[in-house]
Short mmCIF file of C-alpha atoms in Angstrom, two decimals:
data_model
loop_
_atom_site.label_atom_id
_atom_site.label_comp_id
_atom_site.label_asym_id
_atom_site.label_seq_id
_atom_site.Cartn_x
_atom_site.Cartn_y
_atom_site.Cartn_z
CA UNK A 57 -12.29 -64.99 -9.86
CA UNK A 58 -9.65 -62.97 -11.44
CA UNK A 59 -11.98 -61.46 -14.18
CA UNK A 60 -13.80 -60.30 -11.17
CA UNK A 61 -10.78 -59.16 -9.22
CA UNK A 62 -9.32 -57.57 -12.64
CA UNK A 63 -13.12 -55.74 -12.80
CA UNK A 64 -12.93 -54.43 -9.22
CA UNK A 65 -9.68 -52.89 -9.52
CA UNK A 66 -10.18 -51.36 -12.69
CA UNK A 67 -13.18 -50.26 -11.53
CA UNK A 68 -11.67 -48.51 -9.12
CA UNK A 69 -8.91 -46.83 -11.47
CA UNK A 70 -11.33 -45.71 -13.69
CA UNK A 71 -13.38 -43.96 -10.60
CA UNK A 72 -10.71 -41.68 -8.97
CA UNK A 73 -9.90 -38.12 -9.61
CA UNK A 74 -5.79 -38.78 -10.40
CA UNK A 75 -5.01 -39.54 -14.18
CA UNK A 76 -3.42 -43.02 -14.18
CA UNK A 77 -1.36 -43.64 -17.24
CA UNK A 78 -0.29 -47.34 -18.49
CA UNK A 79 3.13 -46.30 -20.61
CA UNK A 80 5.68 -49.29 -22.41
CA UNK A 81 8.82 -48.03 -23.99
CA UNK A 82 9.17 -49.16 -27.34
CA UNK A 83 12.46 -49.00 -28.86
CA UNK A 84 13.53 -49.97 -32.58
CA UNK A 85 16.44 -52.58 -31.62
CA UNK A 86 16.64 -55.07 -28.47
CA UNK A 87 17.57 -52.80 -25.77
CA UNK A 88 16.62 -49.46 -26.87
CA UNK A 89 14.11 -46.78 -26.41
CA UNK A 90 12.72 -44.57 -29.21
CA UNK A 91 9.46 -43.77 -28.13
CA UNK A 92 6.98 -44.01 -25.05
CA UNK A 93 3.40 -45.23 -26.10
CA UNK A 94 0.68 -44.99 -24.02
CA UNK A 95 -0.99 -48.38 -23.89
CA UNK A 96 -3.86 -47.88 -21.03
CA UNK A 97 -5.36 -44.42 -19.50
CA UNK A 98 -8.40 -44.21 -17.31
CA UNK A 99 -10.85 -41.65 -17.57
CA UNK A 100 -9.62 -39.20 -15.42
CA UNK A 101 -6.20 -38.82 -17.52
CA UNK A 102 -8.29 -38.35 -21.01
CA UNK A 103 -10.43 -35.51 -18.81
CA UNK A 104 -6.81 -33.98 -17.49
CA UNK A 105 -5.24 -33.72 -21.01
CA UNK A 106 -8.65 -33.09 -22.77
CA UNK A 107 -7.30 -34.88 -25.91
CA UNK A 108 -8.63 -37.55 -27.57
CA UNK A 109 -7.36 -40.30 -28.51
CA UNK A 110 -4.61 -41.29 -26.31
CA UNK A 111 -4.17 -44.84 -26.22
CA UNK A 112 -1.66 -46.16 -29.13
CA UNK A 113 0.00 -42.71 -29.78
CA UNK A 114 3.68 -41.67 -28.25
CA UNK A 115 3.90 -39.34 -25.53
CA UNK A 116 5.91 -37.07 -27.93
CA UNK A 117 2.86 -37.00 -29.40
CA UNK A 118 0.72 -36.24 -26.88
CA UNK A 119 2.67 -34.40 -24.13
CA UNK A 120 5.47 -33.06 -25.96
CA UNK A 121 6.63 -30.80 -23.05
CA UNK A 122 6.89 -34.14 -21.18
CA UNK A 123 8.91 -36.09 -23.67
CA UNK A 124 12.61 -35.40 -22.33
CA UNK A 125 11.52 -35.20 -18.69
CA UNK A 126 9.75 -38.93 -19.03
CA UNK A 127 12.55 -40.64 -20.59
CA UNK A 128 15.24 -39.49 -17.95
CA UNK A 129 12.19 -40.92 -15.46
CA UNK A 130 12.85 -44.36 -17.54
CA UNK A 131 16.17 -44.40 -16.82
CA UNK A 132 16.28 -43.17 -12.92
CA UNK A 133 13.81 -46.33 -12.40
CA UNK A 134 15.57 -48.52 -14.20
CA UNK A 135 18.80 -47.39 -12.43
CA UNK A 136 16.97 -47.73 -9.26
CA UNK A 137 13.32 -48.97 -9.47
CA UNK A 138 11.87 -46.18 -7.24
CA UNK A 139 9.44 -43.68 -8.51
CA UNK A 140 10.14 -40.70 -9.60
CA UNK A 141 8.43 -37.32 -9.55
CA UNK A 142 8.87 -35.07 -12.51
CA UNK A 143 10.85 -31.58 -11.71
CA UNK A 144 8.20 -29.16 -12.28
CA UNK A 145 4.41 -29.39 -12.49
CA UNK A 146 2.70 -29.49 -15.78
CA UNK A 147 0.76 -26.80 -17.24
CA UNK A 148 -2.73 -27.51 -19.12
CA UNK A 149 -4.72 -24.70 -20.05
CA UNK A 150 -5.31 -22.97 -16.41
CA UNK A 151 -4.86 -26.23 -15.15
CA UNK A 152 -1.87 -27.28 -12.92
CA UNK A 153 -0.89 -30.88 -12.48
CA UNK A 154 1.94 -33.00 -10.50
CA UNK A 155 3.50 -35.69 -12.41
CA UNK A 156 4.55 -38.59 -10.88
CA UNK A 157 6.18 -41.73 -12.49
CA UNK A 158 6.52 -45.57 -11.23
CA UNK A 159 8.11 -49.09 -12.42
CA UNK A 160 5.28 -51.38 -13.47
CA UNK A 161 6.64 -54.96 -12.38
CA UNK A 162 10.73 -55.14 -12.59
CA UNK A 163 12.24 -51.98 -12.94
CA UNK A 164 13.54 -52.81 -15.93
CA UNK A 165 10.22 -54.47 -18.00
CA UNK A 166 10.27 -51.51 -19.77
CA UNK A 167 6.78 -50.27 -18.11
CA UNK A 168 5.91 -47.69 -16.33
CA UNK A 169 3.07 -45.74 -14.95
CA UNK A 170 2.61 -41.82 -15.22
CA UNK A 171 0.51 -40.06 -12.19
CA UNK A 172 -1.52 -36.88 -13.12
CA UNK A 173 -2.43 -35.19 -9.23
CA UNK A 174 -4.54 -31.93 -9.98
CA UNK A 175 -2.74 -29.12 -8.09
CA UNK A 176 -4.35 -26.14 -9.48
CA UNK A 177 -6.33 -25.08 -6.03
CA UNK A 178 -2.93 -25.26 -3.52
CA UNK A 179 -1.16 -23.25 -6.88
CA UNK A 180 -3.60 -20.86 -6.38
CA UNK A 181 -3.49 -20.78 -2.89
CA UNK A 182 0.47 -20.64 -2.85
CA UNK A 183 0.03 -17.64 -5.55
CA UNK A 184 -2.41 -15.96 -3.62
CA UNK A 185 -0.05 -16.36 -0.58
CA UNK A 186 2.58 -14.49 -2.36
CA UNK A 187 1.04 -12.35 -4.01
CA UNK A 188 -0.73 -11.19 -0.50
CA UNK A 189 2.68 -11.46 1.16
CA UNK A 190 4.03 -9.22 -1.81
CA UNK A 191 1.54 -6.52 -1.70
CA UNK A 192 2.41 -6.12 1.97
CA UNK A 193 6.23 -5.90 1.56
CA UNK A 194 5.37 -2.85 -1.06
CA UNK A 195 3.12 -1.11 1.10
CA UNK A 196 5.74 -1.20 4.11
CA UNK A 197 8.48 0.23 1.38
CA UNK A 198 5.52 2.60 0.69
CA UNK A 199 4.85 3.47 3.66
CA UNK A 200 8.47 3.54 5.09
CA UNK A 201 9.85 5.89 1.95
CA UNK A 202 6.89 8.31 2.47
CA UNK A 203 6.82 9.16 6.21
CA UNK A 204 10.11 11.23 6.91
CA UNK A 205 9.21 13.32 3.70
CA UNK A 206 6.69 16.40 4.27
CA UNK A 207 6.94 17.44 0.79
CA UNK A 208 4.30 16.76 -1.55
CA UNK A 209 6.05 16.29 -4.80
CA UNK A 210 8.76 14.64 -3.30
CA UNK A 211 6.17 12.13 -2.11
CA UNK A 212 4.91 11.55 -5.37
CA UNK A 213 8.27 11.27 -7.00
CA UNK A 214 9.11 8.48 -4.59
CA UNK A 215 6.04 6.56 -4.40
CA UNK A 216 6.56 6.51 -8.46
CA UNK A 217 9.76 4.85 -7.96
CA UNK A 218 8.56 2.50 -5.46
CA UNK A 219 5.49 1.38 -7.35
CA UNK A 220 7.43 0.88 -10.62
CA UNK A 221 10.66 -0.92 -9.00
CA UNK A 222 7.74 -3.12 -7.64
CA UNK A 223 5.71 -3.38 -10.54
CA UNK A 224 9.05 -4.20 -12.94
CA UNK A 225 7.51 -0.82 -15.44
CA UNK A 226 8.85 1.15 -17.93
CA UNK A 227 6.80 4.48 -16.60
CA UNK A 228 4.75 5.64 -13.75
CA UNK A 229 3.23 8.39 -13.64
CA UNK A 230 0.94 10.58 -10.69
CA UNK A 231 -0.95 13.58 -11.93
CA UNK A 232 -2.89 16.14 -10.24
CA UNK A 233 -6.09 17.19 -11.95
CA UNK A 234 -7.44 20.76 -12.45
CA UNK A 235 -11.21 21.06 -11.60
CA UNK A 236 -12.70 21.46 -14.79
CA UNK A 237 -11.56 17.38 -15.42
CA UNK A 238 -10.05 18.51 -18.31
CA UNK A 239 -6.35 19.40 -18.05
CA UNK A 240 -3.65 16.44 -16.16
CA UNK A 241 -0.12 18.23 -15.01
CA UNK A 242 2.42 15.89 -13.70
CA UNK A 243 5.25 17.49 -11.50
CA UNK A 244 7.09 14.51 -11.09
CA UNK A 245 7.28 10.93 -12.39
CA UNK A 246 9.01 7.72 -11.12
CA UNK A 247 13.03 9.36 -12.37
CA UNK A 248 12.27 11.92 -9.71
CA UNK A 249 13.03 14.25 -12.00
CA UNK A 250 11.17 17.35 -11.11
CA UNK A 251 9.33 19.45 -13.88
CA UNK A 252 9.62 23.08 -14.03
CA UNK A 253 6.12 24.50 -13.53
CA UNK A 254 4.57 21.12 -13.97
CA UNK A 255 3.72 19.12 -17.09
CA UNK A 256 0.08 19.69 -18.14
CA UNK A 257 -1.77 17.84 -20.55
CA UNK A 258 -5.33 17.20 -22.33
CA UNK A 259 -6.80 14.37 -21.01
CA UNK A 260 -7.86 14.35 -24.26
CA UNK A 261 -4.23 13.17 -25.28
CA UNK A 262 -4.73 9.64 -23.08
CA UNK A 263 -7.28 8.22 -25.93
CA UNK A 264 -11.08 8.40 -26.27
CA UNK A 265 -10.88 5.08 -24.09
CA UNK A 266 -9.12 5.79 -21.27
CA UNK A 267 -10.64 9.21 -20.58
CA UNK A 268 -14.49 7.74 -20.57
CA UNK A 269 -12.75 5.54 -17.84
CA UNK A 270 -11.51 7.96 -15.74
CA UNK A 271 -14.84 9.87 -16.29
CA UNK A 272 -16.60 7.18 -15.01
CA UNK A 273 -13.99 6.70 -11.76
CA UNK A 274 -13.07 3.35 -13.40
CA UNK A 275 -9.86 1.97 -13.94
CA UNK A 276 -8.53 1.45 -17.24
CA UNK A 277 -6.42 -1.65 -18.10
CA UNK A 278 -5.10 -2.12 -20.92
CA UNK A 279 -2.67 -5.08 -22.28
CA UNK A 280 -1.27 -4.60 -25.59
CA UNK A 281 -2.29 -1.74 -27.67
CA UNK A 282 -0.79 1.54 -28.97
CA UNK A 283 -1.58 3.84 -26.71
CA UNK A 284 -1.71 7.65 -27.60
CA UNK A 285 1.06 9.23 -25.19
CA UNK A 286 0.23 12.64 -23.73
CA UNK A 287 3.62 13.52 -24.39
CA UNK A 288 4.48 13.06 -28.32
CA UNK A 289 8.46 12.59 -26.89
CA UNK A 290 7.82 9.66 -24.54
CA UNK A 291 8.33 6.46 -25.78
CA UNK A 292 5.76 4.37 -27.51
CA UNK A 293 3.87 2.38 -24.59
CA UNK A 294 2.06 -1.05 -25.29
CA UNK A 295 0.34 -1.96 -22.09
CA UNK A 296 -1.29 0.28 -19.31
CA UNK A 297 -3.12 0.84 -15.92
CA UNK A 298 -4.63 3.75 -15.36
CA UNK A 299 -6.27 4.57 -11.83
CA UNK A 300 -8.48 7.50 -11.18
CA UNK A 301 -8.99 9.85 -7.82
CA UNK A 302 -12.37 10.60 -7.67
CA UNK A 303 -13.93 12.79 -4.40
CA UNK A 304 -17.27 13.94 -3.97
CA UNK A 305 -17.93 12.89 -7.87
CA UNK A 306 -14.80 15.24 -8.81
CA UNK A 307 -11.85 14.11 -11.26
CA UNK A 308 -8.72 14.88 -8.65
CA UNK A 309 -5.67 12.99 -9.40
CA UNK A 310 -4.37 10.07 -11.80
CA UNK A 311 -2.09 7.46 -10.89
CA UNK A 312 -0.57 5.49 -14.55
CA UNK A 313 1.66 2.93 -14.84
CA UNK A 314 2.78 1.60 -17.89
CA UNK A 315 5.19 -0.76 -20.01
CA UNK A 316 6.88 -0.71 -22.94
CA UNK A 317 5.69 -4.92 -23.83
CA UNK A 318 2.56 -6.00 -23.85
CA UNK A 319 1.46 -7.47 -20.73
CA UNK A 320 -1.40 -9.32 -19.01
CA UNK A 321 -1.97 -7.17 -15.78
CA UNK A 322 -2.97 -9.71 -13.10
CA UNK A 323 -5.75 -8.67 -10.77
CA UNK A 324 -3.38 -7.84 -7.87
CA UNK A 325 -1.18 -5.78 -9.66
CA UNK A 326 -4.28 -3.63 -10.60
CA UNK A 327 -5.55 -3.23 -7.37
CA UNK A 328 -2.13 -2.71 -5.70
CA UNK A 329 -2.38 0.41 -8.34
CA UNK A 330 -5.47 1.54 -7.06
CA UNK A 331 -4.60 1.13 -3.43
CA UNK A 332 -1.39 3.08 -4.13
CA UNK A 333 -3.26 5.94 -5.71
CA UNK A 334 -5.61 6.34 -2.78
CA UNK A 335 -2.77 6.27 -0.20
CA UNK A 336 -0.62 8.81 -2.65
CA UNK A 337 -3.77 10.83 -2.35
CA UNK A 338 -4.38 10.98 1.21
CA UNK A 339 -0.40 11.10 1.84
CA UNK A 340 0.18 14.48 -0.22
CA UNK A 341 -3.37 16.07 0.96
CA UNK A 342 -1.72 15.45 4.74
CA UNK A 343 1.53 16.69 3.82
CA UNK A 344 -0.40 19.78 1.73
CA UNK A 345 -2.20 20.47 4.73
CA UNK A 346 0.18 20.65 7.39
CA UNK A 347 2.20 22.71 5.23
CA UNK A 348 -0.93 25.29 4.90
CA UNK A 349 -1.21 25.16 9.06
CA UNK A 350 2.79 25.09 9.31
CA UNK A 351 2.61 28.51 7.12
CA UNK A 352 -1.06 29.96 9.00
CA UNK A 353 1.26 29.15 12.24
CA UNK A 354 4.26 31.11 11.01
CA UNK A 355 1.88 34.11 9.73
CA UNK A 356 0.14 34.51 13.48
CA UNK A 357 3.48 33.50 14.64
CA UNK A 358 4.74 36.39 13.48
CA UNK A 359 1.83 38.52 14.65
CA UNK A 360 2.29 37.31 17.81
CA UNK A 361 5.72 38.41 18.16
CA UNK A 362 5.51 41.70 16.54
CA UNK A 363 2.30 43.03 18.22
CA UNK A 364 3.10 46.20 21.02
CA UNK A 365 0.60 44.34 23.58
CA UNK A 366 2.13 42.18 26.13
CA UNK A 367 0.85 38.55 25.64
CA UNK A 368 0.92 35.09 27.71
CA UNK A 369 -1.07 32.05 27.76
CA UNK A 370 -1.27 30.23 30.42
CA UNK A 371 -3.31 26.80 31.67
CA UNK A 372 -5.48 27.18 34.38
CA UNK A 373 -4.94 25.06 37.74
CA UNK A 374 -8.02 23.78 39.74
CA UNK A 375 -7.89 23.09 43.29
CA UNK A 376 -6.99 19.37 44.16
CA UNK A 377 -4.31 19.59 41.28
CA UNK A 378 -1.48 19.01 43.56
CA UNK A 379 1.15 18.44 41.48
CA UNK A 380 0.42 20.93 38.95
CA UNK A 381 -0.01 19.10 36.16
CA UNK A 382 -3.69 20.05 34.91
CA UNK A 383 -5.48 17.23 36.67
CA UNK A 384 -7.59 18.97 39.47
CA UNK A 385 -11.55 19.35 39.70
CA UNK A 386 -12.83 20.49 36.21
CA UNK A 387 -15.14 22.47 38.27
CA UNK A 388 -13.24 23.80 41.25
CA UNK A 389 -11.69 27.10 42.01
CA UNK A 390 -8.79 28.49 39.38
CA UNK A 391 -5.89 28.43 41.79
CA UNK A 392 -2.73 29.12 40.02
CA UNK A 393 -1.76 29.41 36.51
CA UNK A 394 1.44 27.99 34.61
CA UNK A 395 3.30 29.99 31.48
CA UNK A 396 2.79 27.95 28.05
CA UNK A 397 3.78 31.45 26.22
CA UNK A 398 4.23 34.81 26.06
CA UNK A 399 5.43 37.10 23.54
CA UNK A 400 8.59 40.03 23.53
CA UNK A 401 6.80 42.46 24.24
CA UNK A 402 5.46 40.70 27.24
CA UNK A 403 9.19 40.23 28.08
CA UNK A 404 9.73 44.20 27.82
CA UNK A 405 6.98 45.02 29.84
CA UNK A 406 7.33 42.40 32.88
CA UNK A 407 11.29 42.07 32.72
CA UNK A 408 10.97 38.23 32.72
CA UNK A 409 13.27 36.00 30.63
CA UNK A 410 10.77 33.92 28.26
CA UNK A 411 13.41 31.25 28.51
CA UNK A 412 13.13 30.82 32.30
CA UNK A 413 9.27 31.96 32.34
CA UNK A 414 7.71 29.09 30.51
CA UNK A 415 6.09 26.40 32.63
CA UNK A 416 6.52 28.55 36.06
CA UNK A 417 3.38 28.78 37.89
CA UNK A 418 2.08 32.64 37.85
CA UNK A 419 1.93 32.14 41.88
CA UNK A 420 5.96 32.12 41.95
CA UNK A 421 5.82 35.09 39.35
CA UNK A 422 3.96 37.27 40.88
CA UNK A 423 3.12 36.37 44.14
CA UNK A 424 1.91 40.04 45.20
CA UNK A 425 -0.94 40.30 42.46
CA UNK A 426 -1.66 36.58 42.07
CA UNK A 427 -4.50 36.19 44.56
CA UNK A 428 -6.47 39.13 42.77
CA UNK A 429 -5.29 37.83 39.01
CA UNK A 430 -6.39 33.98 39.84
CA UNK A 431 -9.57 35.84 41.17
CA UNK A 432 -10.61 37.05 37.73
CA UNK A 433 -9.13 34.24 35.98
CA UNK A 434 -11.69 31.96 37.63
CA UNK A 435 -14.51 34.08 36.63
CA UNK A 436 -13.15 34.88 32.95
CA UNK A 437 -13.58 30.93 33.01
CA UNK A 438 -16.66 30.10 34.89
CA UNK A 439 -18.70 33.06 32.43
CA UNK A 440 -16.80 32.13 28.97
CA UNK A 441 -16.47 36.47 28.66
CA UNK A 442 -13.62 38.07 28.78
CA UNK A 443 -12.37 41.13 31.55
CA UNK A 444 -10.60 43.90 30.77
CA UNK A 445 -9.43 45.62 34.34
CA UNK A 446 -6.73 48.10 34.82
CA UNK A 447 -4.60 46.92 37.96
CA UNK A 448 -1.40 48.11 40.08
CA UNK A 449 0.48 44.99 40.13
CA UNK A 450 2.94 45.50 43.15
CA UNK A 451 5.54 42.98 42.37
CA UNK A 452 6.54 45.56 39.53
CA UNK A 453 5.27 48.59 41.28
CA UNK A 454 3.81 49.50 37.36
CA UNK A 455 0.16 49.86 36.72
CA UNK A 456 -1.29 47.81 33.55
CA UNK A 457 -4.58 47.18 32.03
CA UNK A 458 -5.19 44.05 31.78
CA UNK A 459 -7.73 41.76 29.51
CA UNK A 460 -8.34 37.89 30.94
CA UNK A 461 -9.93 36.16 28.10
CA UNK A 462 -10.41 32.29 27.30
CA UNK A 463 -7.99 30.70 25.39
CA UNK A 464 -8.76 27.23 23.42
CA UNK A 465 -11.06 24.81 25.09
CA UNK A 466 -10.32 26.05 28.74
#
């Protein structure tokens, strides 16, 4: 009966996934402890370690990280006879284990189990976690450092900083790329430090490698190497990512980061790169537009306010728009018409005070000429052509020619 029992239970043992170590402390007097020897393992703790053979050799010997941490387990049970669970988990190959220790009979028979649990999948999950939680605490820096600045190379210069505070890197770097695919000119990099005229270089200088990359609107990674420095002053650099902006097939814009150590670039880190080049483009193509419309505004700006003809623009109001605001039958009659803009010499010509004009209703304006003006207005509008009409406009006593065209999508 108990070579049965003994059969089952070993059985059992020998059948579940958790390594199950039978360990007696050996010592070379009565009452010491020189070495831990494992006496029993089942076949899940020969899998975990992957070494063979266990039984009969010292845990030195075997698990030499393990040594110091098992023997102050010894002691806590025999102090207390509880188990104990070792302080960190323990590494093999990509492999992540807990390690958990127990008395075998009285706590102090000088036997003890060890526990391998297999903890690589919630590692994994608990890295992914933070890596995921990570990425999103950059892009809110990202995004928080870039949106009060409407500069483009100040936008580069801090998203350099951000990304290599982040990234812990010696260097990163954002270039902008001339059409031909050939020549990279950096402005700014992570310092801030603004170059005068830009920094241009060969993209033959980044290596034979890296450039076929980019050519092919691949990232390059690279983790310990020489690599050939576009700028023969920089210091030497030993690991890289290099992320390319490619549109409609076109070489635009490079986003490096690099380090002075070799390092083994994790998958996140190189697709946090590539995520921050694409938002650095689309950031300083915004901010490069709106300056071009911000300037094309200030040019017919200025036309507008140096011309000699008197101009206003005005929004239409439909019957059943009752309180003025714009709201009224898209296709009823043009009834009134409120001041968005005019220009000076609009104010020389009408007397009116631009400051006092804008957003009055042309009925309180003018209210003389207004049923003959909203006349023409609503036809300028129904026919999409514009009038020109010369008119005696009685609330000034002045006659004026006049031109009613569309403005917008009115």
């Amino acid at each position: 009966a108990l070579r049965a029992s003994e059969a089952k239970y070993r059985a059992i043992v020998d059948s579940i996934n958790e390594g199950i170590a039978l360990i007696e402390a050996v010592g070379d007097a009565p009452g010491t402890v020189s070495r831990l020897v494992f006496r029993e393992v089942n076949p899940a703790f020969a899998s975990h370690l992957d070494a063979h053979p266990i039984v009969g050799r010292s845990l030195a010997e075997v698990l030499p990280r393990l040594a110091a941490s098992c023997m102050d387990a010894l002691d806590r049970i025999r102090r207390s006879g509880v188990p104990v669970r070792a302080d960190a988990p323990l590494a093999v190959g990509d492999r992540w284990f807990d390690v958990r220790f127990a008395p075998v009979g009285a706590r102090d028979s000088g036997w003890i189990t060890m526990v391998l649990s297999d903890i690589t999948e919630r590692r994994q999950a608990e890295y992914e976690l933070r890596q995921r939680e990570q990425r999103h605490e950059f892009l809110l820096r990202l995004s928080d450092a870039l949106r009060p600045v409407s500069d483009p190379q100040t936008m580069q210069a801090l998203a350099m900083q951000v990304l290599a505070q982040h990234l812990g890197v010696s260097r990163a770097e954002y270039f902008d790329v001339d059409a031909t695919g050939g020549t990279a000119t950096l402005r700014r990099d992570h310092s801030g430090a603004p170059q005068a005229g830009g920094c241009s270089f060969s993209l033959n200088d980044f290596g034979a490698a890296p450039r076929a990359a980019y050519a092919a609107g691949k990232t390059y990674v690279c983790t310990d190497a020489a690599l050939p420095a576009p700028d023969a002053a920089a210091p030497q650099m030993r690991a890289m990512v290099g992320a390319p902006i490619l549109k409609d097939g076109i070489f635009r814009a490079l986003l490096t980061v690099a380090d002075a150590s070799p390092r083994d670039w994790s998958p996140v880190e190189v697709a946090l790169v590539e995520e921050t080049a694409e938002r650095v483009w689309t950031a300083v193509r915004r901010a490069q537009a709106e300056q071009a419309q911000q300037s094309s505004e200030m040019r017919y700006r200025s036309l507008f306010d140096r011309i000699d003809e008197g101009v206003a623009i005005c929004a239409a109001l439909r019957e059943g728009d009752r309180d003025g605001d714009g709201d009224g039958d898209a296709k009823g009659r043009v009834v009134d018409a409120r001041y968005l803009e005019l220009n000076p010499a609009y104010e020389r010509q009408t007397g009116l005070d631009r400051s006092r004009a804008l957003g009055t209703l042309a009925s309180a304006v003018f209210p003389l000429h207004h049923p003959t003006l909203m006349g023409i207005v609503d036809r300028v509008l129904r026919t999409g052509r514009a009038e020109r009409v010369e008119h005696l406009v009685p609330d000034l006593n002045r006659w004026f020619s006049l031109r009613v065209a569309p403005f917008g999508d009115a």
